[in-house]
JSON list of C-alpha atoms in Angstrom, two decimals:
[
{"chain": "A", "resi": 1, "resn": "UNK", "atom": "CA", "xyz": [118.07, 89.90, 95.26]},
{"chain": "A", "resi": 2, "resn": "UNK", "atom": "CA", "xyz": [115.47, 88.66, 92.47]},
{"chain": "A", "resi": 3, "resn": "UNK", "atom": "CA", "xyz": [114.79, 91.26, 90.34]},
{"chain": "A", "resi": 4, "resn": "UNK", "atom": "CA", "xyz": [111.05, 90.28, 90.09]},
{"chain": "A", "resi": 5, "resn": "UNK", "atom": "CA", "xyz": [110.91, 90.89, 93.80]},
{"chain": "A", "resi": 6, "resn": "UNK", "atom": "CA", "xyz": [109.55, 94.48, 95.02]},
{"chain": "A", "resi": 7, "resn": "UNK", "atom": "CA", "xyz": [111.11, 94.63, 97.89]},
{"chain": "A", "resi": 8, "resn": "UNK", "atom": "CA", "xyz": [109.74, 98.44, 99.26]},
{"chain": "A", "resi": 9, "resn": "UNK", "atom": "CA", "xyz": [106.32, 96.93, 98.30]},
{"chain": "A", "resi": 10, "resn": "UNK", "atom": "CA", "xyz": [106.20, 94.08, 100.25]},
{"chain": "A", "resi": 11, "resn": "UNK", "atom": "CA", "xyz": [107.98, 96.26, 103.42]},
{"chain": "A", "resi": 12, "resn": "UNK", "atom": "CA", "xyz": [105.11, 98.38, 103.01]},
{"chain": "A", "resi": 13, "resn": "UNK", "atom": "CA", "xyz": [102.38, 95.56, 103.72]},
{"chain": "A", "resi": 14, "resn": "UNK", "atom": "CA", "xyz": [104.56, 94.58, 106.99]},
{"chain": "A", "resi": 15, "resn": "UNK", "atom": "CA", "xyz": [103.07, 96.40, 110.05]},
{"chain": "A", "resi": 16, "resn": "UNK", "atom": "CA", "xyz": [106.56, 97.77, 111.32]},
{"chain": "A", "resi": 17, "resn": "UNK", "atom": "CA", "xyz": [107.21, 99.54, 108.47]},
{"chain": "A", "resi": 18, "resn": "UNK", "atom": "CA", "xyz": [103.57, 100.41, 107.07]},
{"chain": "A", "resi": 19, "resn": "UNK", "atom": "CA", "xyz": [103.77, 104.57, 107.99]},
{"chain": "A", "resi": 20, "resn": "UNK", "atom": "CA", "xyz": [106.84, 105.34, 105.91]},
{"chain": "A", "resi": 21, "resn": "UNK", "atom": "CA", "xyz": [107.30, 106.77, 102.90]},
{"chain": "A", "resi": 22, "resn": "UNK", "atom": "CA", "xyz": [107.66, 105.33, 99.56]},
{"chain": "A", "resi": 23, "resn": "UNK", "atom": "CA", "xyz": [111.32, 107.26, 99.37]},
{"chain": "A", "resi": 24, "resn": "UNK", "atom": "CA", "xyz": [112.01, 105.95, 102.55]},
{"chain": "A", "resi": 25, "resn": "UNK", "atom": "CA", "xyz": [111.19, 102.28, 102.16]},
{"chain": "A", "resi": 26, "resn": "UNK", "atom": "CA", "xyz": [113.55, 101.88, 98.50]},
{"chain": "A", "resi": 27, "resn": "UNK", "atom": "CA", "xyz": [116.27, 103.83, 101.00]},
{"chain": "A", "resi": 28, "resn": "UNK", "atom": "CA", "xyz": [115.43, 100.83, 103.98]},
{"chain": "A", "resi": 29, "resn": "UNK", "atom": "CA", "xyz": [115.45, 98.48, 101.08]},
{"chain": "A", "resi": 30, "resn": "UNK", "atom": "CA", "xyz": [118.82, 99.32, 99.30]},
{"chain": "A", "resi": 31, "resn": "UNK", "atom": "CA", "xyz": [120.61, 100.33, 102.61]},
{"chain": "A", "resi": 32, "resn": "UNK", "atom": "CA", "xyz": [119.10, 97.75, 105.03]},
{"chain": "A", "resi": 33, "resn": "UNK", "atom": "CA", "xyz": [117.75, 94.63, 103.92]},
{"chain": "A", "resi": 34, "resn": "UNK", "atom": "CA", "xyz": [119.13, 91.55, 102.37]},
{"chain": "A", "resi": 35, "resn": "UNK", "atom": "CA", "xyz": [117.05, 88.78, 100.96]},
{"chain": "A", "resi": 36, "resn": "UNK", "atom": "CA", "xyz": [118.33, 84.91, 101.35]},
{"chain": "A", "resi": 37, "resn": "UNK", "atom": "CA", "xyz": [117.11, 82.29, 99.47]},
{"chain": "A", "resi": 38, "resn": "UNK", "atom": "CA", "xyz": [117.71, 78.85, 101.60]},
{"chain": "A", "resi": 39, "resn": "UNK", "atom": "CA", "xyz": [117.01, 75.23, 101.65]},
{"chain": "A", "resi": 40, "resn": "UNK", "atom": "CA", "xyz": [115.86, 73.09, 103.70]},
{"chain": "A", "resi": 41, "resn": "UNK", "atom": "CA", "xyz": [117.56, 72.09, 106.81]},
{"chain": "A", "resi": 42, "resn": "UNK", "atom": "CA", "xyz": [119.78, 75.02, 106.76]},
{"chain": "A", "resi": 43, "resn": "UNK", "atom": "CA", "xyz": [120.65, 77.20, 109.70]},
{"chain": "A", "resi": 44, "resn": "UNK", "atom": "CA", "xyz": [120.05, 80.87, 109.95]},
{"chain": "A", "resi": 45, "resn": "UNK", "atom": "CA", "xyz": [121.90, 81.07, 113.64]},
{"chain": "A", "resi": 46, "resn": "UNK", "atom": "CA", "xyz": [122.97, 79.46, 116.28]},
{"chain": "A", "resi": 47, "resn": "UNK", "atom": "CA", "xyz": [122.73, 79.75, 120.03]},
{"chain": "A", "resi": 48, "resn": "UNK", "atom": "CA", "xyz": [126.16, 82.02, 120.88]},
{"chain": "A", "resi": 49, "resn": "UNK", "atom": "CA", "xyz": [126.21, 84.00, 117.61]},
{"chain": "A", "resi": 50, "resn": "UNK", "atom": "CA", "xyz": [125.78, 87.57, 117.47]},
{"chain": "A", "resi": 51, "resn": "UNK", "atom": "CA", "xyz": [122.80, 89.29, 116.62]},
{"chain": "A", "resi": 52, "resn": "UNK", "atom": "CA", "xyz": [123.35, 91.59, 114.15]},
{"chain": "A", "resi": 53, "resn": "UNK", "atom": "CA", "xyz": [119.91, 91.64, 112.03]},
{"chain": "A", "resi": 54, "resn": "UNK", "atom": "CA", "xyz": [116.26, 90.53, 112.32]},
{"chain": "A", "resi": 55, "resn": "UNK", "atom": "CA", "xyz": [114.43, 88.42, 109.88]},
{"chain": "A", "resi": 56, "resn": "UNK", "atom": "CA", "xyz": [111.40, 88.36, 108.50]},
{"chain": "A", "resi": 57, "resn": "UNK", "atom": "CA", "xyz": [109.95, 84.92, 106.68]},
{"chain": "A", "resi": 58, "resn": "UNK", "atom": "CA", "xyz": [108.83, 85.84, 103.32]},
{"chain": "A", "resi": 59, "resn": "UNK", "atom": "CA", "xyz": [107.99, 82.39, 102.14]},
{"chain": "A", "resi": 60, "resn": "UNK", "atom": "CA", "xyz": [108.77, 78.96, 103.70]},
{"chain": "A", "resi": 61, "resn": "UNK", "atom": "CA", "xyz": [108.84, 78.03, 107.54]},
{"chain": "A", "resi": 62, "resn": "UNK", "atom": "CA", "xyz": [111.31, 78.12, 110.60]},
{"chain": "A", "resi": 63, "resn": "UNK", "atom": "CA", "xyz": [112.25, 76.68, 113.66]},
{"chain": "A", "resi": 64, "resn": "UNK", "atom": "CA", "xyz": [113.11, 78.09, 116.67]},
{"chain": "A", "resi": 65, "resn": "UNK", "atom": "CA", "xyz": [114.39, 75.52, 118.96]},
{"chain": "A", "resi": 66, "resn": "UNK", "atom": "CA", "xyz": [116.37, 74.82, 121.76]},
{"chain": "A", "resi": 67, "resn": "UNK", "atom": "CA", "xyz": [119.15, 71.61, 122.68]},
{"chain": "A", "resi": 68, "resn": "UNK", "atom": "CA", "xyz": [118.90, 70.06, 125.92]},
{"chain": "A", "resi": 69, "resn": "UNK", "atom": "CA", "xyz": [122.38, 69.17, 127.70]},
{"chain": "A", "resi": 70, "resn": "UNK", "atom": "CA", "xyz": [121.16, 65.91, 126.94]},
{"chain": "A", "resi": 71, "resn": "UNK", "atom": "CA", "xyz": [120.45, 65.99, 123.84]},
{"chain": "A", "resi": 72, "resn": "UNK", "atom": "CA", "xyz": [116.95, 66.58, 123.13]},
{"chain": "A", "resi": 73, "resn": "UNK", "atom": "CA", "xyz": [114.92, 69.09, 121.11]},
{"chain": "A", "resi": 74, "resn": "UNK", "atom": "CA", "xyz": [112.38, 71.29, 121.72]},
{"chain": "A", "resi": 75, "resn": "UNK", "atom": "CA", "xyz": [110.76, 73.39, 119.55]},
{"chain": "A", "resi": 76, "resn": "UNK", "atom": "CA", "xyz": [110.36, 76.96, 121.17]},
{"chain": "A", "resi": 77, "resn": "UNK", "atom": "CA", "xyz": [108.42, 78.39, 117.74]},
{"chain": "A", "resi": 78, "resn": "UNK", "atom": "CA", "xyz": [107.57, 78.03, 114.10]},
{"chain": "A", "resi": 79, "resn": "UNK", "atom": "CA", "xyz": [107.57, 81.41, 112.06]},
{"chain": "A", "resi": 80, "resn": "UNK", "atom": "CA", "xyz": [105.38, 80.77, 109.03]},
{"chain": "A", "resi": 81, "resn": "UNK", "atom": "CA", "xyz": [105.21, 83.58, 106.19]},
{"chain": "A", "resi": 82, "resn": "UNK", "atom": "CA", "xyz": [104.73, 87.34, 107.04]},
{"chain": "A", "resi": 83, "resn": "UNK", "atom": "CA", "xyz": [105.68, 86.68, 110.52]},
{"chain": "A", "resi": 84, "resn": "UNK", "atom": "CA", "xyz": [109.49, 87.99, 112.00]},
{"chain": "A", "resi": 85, "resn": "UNK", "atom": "CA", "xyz": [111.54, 86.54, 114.97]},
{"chain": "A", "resi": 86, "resn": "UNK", "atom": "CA", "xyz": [114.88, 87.41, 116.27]},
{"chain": "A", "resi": 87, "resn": "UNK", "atom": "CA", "xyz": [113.70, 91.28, 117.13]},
{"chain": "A", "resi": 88, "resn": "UNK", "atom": "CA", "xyz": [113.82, 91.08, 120.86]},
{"chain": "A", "resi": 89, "resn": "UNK", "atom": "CA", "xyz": [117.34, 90.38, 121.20]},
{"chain": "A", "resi": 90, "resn": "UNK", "atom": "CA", "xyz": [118.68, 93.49, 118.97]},
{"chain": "A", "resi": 91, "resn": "UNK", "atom": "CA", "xyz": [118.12, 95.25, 121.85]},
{"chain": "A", "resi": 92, "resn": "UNK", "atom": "CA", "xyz": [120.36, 93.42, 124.72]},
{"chain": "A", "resi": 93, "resn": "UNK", "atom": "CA", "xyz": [123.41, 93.19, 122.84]},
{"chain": "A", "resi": 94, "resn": "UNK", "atom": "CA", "xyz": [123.45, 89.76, 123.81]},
{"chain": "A", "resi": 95, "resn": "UNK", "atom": "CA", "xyz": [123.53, 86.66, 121.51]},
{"chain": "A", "resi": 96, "resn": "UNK", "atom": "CA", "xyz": [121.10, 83.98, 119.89]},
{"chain": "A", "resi": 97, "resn": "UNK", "atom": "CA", "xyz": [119.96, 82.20, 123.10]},
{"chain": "A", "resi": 98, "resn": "UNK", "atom": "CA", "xyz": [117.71, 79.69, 120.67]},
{"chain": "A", "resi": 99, "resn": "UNK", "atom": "CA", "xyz": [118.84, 78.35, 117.15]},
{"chain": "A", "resi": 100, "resn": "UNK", "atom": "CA", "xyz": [116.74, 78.92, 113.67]},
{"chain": "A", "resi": 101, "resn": "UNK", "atom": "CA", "xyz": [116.41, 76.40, 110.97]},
{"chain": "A", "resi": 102, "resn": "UNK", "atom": "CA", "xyz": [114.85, 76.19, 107.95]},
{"chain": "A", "resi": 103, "resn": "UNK", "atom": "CA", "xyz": [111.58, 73.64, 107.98]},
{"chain": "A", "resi": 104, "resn": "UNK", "atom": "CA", "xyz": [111.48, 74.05, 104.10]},
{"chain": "A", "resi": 105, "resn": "UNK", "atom": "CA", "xyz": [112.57, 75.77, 101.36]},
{"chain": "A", "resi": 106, "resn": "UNK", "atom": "CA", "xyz": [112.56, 79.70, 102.61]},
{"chain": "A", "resi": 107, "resn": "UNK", "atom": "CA", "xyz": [113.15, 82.76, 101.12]},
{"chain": "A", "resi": 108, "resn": "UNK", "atom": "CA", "xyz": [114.44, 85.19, 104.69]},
{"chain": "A", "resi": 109, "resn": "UNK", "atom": "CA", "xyz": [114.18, 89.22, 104.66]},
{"chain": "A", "resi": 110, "resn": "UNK", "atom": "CA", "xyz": [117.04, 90.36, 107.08]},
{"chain": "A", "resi": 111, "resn": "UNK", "atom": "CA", "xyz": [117.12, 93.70, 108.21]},
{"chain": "A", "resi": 112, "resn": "UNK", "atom": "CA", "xyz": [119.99, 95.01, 110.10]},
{"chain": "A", "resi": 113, "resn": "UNK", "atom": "CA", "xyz": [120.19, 95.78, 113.70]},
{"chain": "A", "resi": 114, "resn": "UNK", "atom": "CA", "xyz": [122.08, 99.06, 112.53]},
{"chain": "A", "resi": 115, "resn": "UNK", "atom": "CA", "xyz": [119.55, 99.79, 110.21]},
{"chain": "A", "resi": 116, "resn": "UNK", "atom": "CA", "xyz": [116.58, 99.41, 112.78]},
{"chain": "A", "resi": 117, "resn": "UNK", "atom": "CA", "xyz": [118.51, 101.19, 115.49]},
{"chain": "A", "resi": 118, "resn": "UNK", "atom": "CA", "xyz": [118.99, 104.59, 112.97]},
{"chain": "A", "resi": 119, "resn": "UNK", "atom": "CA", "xyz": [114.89, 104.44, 112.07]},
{"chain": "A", "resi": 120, "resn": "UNK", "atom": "CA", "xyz": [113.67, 104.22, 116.01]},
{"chain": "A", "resi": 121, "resn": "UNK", "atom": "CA", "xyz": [116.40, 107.64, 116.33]},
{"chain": "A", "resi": 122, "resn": "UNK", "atom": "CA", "xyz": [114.52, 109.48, 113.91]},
{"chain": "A", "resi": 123, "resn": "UNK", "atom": "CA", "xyz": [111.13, 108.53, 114.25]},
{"chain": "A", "resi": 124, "resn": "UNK", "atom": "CA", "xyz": [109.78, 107.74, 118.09]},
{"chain": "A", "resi": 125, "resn": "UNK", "atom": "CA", "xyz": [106.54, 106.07, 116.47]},
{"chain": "A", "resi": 126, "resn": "UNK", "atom": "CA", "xyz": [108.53, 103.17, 114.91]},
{"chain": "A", "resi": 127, "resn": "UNK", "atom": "CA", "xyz": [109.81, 102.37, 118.28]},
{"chain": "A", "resi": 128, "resn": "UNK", "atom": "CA", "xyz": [106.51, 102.08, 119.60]},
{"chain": "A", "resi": 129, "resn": "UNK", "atom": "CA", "xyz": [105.64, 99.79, 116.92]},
{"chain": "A", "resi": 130, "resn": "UNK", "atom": "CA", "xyz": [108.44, 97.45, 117.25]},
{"chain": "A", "resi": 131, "resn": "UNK", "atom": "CA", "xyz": [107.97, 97.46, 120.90]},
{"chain": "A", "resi": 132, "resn": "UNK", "atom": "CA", "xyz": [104.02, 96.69, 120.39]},
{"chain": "A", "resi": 133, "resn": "UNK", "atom": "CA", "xyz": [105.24, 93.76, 118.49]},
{"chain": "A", "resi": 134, "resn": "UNK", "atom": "CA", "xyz": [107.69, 92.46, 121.32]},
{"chain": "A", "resi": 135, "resn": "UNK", "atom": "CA", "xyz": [105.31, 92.20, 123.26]},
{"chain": "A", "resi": 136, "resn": "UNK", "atom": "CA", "xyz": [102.81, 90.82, 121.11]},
{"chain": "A", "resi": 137, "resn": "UNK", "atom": "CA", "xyz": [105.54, 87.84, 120.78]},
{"chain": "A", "resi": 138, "resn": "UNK", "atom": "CA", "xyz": [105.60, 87.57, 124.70]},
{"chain": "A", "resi": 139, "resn": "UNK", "atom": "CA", "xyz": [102.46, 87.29, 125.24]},
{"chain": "A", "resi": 140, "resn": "UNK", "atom": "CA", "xyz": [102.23, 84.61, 122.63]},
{"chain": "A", "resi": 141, "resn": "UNK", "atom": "CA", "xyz": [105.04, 82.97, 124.64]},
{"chain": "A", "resi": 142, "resn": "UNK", "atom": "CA", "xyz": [102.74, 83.44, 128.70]},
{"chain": "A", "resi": 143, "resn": "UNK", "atom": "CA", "xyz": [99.75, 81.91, 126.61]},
{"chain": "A", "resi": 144, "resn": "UNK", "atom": "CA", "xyz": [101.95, 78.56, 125.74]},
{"chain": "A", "resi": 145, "resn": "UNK", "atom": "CA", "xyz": [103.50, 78.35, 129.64]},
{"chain": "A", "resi": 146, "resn": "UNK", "atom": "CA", "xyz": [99.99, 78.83, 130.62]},
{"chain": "A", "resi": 147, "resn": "UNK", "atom": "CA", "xyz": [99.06, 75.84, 128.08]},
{"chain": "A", "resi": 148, "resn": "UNK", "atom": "CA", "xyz": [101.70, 73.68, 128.87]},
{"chain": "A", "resi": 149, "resn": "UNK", "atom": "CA", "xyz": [100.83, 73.85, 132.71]},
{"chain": "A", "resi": 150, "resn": "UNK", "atom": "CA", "xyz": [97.21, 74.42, 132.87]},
{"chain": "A", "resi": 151, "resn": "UNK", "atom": "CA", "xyz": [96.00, 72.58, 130.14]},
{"chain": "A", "resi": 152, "resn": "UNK", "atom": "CA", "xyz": [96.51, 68.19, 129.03]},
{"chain": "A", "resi": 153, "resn": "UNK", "atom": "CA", "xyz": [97.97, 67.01, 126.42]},
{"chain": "A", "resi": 154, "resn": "UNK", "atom": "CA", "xyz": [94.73, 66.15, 124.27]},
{"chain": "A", "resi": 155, "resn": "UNK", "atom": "CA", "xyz": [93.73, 69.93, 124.92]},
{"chain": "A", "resi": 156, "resn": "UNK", "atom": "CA", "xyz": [96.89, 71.06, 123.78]},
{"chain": "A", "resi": 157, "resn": "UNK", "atom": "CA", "xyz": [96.46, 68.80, 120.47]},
{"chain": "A", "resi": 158, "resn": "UNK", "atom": "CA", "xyz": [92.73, 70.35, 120.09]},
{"chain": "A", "resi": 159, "resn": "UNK", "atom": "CA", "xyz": [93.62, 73.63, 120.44]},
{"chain": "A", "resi": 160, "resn": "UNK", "atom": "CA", "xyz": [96.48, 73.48, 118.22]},
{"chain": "A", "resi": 161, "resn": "UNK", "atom": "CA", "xyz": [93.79, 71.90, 115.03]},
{"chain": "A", "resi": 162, "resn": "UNK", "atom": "CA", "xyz": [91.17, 74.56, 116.11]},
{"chain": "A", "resi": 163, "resn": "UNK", "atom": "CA", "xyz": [94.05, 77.45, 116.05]},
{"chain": "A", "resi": 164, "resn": "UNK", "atom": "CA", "xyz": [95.30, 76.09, 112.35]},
{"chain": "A", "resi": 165, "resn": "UNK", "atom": "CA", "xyz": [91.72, 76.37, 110.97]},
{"chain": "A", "resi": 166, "resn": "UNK", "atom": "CA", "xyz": [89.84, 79.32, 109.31]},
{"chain": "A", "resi": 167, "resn": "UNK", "atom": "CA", "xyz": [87.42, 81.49, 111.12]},
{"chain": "A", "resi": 168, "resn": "UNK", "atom": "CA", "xyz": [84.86, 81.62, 108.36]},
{"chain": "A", "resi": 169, "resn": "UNK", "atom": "CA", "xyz": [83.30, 78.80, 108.29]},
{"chain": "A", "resi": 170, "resn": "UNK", "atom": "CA", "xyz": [79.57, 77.43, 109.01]},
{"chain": "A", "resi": 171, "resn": "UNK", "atom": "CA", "xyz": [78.76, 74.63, 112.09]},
{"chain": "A", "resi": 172, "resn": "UNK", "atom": "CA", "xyz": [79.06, 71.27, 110.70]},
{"chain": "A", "resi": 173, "resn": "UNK", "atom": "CA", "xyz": [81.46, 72.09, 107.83]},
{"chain": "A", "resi": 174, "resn": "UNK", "atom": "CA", "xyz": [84.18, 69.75, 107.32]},
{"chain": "A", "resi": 175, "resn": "UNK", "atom": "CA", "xyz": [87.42, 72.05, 107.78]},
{"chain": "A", "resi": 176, "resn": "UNK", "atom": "CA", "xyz": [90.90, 70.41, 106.58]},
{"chain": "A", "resi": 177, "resn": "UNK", "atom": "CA", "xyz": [93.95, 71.52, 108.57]},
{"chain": "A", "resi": 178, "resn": "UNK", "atom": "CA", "xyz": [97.10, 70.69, 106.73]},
{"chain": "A", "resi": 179, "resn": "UNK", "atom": "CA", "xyz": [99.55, 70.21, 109.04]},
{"chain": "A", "resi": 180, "resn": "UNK", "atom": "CA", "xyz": [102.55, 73.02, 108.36]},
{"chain": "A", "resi": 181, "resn": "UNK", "atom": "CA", "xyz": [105.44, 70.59, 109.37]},
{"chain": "A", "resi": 182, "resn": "UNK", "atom": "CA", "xyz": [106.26, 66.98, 110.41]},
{"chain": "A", "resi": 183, "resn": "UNK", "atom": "CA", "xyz": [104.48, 65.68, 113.21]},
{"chain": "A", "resi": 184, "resn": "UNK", "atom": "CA", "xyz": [107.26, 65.17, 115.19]},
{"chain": "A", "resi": 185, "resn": "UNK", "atom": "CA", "xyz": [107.76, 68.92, 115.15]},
{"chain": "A", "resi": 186, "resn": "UNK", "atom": "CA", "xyz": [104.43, 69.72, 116.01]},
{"chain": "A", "resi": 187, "resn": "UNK", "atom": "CA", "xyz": [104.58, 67.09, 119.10]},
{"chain": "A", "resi": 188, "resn": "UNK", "atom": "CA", "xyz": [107.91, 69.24, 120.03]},
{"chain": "A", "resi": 189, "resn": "UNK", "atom": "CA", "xyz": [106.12, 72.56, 119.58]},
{"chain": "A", "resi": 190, "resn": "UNK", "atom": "CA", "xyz": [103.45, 71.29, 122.35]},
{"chain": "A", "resi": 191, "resn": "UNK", "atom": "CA", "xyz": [106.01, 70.03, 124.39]},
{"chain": "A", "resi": 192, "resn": "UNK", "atom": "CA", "xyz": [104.75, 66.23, 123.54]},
{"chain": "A", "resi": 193, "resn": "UNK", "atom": "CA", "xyz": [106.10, 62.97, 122.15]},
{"chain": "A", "resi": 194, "resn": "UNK", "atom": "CA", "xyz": [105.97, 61.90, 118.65]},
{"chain": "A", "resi": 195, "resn": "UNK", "atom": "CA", "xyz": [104.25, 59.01, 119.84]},
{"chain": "A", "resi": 196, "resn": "UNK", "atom": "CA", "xyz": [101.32, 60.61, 122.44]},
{"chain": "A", "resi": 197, "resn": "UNK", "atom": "CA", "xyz": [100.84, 62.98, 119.64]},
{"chain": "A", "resi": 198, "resn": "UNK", "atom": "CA", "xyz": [99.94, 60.41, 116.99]},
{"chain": "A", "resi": 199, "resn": "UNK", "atom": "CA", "xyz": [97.92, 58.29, 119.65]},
{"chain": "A", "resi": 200, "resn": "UNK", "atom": "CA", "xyz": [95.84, 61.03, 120.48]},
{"chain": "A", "resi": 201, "resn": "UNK", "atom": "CA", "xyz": [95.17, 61.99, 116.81]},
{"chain": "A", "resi": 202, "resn": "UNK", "atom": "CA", "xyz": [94.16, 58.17, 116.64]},
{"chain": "A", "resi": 203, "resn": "UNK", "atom": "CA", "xyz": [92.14, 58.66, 119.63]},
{"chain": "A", "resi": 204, "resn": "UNK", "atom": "CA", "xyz": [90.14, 61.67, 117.98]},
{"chain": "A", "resi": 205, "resn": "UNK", "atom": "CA", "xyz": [89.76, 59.55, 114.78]},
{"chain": "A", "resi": 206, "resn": "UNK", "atom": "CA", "xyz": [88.15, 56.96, 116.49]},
{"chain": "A", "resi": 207, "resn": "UNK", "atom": "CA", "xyz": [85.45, 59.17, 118.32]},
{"chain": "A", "resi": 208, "resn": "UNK", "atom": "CA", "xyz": [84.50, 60.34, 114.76]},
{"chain": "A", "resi": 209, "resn": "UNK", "atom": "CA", "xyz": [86.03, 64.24, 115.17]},
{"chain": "A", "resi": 210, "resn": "UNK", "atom": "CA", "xyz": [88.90, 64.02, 112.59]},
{"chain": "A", "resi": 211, "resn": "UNK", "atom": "CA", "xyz": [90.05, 61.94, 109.76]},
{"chain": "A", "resi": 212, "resn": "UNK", "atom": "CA", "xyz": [93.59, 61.97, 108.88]},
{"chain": "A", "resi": 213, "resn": "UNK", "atom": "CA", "xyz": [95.03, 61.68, 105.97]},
{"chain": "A", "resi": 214, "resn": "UNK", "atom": "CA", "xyz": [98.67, 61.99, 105.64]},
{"chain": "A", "resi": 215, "resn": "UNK", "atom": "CA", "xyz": [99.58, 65.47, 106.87]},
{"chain": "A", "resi": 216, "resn": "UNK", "atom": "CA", "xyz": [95.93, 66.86, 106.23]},
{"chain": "A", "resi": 217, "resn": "UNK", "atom": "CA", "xyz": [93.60, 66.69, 109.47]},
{"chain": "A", "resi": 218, "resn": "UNK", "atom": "CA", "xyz": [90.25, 66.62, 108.26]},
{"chain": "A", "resi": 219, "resn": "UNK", "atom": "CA", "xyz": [87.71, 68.06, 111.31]},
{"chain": "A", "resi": 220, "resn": "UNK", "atom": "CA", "xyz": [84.28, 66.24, 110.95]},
{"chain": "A", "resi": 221, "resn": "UNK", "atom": "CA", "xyz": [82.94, 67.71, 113.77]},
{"chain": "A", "resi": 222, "resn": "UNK", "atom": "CA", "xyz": [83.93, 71.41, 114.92]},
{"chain": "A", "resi": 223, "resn": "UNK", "atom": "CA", "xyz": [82.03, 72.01, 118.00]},
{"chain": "A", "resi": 224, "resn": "UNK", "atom": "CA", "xyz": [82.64, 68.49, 119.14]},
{"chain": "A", "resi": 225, "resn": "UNK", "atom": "CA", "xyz": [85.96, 68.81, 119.07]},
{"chain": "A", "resi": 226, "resn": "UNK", "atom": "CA", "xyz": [86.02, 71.99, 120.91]},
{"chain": "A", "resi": 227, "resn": "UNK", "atom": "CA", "xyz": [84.66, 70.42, 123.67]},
{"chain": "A", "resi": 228, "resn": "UNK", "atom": "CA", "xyz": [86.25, 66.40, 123.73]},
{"chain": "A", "resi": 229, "resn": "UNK", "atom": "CA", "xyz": [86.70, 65.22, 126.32]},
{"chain": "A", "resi": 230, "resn": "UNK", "atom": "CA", "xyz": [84.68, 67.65, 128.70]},
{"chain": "A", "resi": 231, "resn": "UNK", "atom": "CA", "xyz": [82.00, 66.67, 126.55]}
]
């Protein structure tokens, strides 16, 4: 573990664990947690393997994804910093049913499912927190099934640019969304090809709502783009 890294600190900004006590978060750190420093590319599981911890992404980015029999990817998630993934299935006794990979060089909290099971024993109110954010993760999930079928592929792209953008901002300023991860992964995570992705970037370009520049998405035009092409 770095030993510039306050590990009980930084558990005590995290929502699940925000109500304990100081004592209790150095006893969760020392007894529970591991931190993992990883490149990129690596894999943190693998559909089939046991789950025997949750993670938490302190900095970095990773994939959640899923292989088709035929081959083909598709990107289920991306877990960004602050945010945790792999909680739901501590509960099921059941294995990974999606893989994790690093998008970028990560540094991964794991807290073990022993660990986790011990604290929602002795205090009911954790259990209710972890189970507040479950569901905050399915609901995430209903919202993208409800995207993928209700909603076109340009809408999906729009949405996405108006999610990655700051709330605080005046009509008319020009807002640059820097795109997290490749393209391609983005395309995946909207359950779209590379290649209708970057056309309808293109597309948006050309109507004078977005300049692009590499991986940063300039947005010219906010409320325009909120409402192309029902405009």
């Amino acid at each position: 573990m770095p030993a510039t890294f306050d590990l009980p600190r930084y558990l005590s900004v995290l929502p699940l664990f925000g109500d304990m006590q100081p004592a209790e978060l150095q006893a969760l750190a020392e007894q529970g947690c591991q931190l993992h420093r990883m490149g990129r590319g690596e894999t943190v599981f693998r559909v089939g393997q046991a789950c025997e911890a949750f993670h938490v992404v302190v900095t970095g980015q990773v994939k959640l994804y899923a292989i088709s029999p035929s081959g083909a990817e598709k990107v289920i998630e991306l877990v960004g910093p602050g945010n945790s993934f792999g909680e739901a299935l501590m509960f099921t006794d059941r294995p990974h049913i999606v893989n994790a990979q690093t998008l970028s060089e990560c540094l991964l909290l794991s807290i073990s499912k022993a660990t986790m099971m011990e604290e929602i024993a002795r205090d009911p109110r954790f259990a209710l927190r972890m189970l507040a954010g479950v569901s905050r993760r399915l609901h995430g999930l209903i919202r993208d099934v409800e995207s993928y079928c209700l909603h076109s592929g340009i809408q999906r792209v729009i949405g996405f640019l108006l999610s990655e953008q700051e709330e605080d901002y005046e009509d008319g300023d020009t807002l640059t969304v820097s795109l997290p991860v490749s393209k391609a992964t983005i395309a995946s995570r909207l359950s779209l090809t590379p290649e209708y992705f970057s056309r309808v970037l293109h597309e948006l370009e050309a109507e004078g709502l977005i300049q692009i520049d590499r991986r940063d998405i300039r947005i010219l035009n906010t409320r325009g783009l909120a409402s192309y092409p029902l405009q």
